[in-house]
Short mmCIF file of C-alpha atoms in Angstrom, two decimals:
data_model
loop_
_atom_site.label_atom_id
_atom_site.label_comp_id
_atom_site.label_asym_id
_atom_site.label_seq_id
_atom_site.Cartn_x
_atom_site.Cartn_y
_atom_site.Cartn_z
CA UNK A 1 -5.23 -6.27 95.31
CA UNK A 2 -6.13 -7.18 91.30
CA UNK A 3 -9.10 -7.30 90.19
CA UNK A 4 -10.40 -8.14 86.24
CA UNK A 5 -13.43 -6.53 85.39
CA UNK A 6 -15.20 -8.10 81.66
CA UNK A 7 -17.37 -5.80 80.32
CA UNK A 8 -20.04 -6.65 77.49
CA UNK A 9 -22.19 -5.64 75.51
CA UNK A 10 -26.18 -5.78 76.30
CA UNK A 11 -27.72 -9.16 75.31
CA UNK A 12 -30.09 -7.03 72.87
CA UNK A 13 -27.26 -4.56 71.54
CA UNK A 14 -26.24 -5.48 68.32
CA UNK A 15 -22.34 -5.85 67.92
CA UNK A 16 -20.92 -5.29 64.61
CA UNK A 17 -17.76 -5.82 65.41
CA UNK A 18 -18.14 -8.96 66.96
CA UNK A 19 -20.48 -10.01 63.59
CA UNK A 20 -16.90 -8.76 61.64
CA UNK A 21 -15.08 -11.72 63.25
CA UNK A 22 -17.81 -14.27 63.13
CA UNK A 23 -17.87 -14.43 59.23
CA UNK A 24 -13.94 -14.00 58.71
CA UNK A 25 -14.03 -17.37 61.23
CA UNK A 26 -16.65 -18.80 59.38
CA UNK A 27 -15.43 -17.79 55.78
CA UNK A 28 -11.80 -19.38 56.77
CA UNK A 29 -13.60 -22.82 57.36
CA UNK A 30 -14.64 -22.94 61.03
CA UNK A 31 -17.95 -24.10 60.67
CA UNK A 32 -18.83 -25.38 64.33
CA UNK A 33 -19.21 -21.66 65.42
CA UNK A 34 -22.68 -21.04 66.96
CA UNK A 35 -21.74 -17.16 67.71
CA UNK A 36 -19.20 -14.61 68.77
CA UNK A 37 -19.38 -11.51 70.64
CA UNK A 38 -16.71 -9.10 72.14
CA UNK A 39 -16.10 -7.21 75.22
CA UNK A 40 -13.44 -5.73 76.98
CA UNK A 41 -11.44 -6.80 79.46
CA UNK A 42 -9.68 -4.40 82.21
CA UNK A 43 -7.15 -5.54 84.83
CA UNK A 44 -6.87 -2.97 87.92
CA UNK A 45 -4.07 -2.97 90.76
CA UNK A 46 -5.08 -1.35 93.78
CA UNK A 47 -3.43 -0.11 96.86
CA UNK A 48 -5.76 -1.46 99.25
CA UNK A 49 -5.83 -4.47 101.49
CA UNK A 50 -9.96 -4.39 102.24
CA UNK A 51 -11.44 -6.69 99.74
CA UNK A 52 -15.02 -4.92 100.16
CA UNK A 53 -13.16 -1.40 100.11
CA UNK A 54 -11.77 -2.41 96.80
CA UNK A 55 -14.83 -3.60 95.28
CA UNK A 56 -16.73 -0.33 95.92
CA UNK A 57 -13.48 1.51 94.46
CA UNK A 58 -13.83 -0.72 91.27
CA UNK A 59 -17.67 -0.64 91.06
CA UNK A 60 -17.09 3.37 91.28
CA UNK A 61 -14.43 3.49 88.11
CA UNK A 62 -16.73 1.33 86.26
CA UNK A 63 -20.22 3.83 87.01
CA UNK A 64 -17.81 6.40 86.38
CA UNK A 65 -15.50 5.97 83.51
CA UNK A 66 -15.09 2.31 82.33
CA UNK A 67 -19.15 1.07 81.58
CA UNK A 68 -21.36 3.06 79.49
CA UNK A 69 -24.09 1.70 81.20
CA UNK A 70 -26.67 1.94 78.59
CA UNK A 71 -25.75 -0.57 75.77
CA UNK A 72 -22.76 -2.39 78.34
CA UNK A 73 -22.78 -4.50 81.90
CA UNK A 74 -19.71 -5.39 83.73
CA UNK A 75 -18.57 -8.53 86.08
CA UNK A 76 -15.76 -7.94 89.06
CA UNK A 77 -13.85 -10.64 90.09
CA UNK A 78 -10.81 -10.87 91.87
CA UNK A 79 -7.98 -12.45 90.69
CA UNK B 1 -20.51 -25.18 74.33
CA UNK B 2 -19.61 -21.98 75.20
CA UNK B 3 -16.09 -20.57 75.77
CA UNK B 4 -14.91 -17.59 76.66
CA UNK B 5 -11.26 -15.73 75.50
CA UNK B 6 -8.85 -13.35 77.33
CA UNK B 7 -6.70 -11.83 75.65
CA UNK B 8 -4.21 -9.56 76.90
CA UNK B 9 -1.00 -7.67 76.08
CA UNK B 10 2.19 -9.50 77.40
CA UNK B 11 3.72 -7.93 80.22
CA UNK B 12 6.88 -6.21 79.00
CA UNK B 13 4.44 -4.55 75.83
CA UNK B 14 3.21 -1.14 76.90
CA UNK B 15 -0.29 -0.31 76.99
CA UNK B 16 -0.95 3.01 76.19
CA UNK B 17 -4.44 3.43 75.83
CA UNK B 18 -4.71 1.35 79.66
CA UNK B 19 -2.62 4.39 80.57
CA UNK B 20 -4.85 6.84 79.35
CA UNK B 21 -7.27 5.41 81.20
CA UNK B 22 -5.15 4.53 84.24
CA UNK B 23 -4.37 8.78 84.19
CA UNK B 24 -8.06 9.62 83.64
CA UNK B 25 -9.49 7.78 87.29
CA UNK B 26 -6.59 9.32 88.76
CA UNK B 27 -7.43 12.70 87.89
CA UNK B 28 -10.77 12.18 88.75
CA UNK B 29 -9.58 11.95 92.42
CA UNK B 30 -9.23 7.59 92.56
CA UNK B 31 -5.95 7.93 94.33
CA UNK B 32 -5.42 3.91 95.53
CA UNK B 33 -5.12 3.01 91.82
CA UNK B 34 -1.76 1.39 91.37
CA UNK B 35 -2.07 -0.16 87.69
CA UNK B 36 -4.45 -0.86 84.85
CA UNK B 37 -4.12 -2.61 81.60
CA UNK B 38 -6.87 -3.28 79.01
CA UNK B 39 -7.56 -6.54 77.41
CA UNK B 40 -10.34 -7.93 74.82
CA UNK B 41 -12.79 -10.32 75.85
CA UNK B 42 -14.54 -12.47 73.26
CA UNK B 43 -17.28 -14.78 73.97
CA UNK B 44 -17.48 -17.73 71.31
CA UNK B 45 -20.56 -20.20 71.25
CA UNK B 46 -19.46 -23.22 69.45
CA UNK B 47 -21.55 -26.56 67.97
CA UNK B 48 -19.42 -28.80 69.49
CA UNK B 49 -20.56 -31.18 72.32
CA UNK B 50 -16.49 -32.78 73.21
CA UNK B 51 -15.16 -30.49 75.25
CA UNK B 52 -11.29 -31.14 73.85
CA UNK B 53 -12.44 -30.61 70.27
CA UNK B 54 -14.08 -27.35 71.18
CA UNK B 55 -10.94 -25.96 72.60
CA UNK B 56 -9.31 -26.72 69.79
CA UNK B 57 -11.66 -25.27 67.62
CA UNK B 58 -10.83 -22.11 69.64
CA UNK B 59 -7.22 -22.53 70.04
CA UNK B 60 -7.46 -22.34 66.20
CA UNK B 61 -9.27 -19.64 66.26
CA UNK B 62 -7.03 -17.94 68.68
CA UNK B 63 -3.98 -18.40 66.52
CA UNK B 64 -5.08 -17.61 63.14
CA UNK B 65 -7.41 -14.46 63.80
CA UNK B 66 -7.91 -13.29 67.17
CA UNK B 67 -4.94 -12.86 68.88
CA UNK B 68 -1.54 -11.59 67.63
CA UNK B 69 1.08 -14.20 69.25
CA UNK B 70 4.45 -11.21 69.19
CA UNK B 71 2.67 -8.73 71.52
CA UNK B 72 -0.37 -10.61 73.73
CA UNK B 73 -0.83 -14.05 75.08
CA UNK B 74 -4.66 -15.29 76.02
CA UNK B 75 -6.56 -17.97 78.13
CA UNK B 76 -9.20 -19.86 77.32
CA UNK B 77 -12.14 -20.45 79.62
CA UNK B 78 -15.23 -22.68 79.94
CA UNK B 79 -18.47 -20.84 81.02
#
């Protein structure tokens, strides 16, 4: 069973790195951009069939390991 | 309009730092973990109210910053 999980940054955590790509866009001439903010993006295989079983796996790697829960929040989906 | 971008390594390009990670769950006892590879996630918020110019604002985008075309591919989603 796959799953994606998209983690981001907190609405009110700054993201320098994200500011970094917004001005090279913007100084190469794409003017219609608003705003730009990264995240990460993780894409798990698991060996098990129960979709609910899964999602308690994933939401465990992500408390875990993956999310720093602080300054980040994550989205599961199944794909 | 905002949009947001996947971007992930092509299959056949190895992921090393996924694998890091992939090891580190398993050694903290997740055993039903088969695969993991990391992507970036970028959310863009663009002036644009036609849909079809947007994306190709972001296609743009895509192709002459954010993603290198030789090793990763990405997909481009409405949200």
């Amino acid at each position: 069973m796959k799953f994606a999980v998209i983690i981001t940054l907190k609405k009110d955590v700054l993201d320098p790195q994200g500011k970094v790509v917004e001005q090279t866009l913007q100084s190469m001439g794409i003017n219609s951009l608003k705003n730009l903010r990264q995240g990460k993006y993780i894409e798990i295989d698991l060996i098990e069939s129960d979709e609910k079983i899964a999602r308690n796996i994933i939401e465990e790697m992500c408390k875990k390991l993956l999310v720093n829960l602080i300054i980040e929040e994550y989205k599961i989906r199944k794909i």
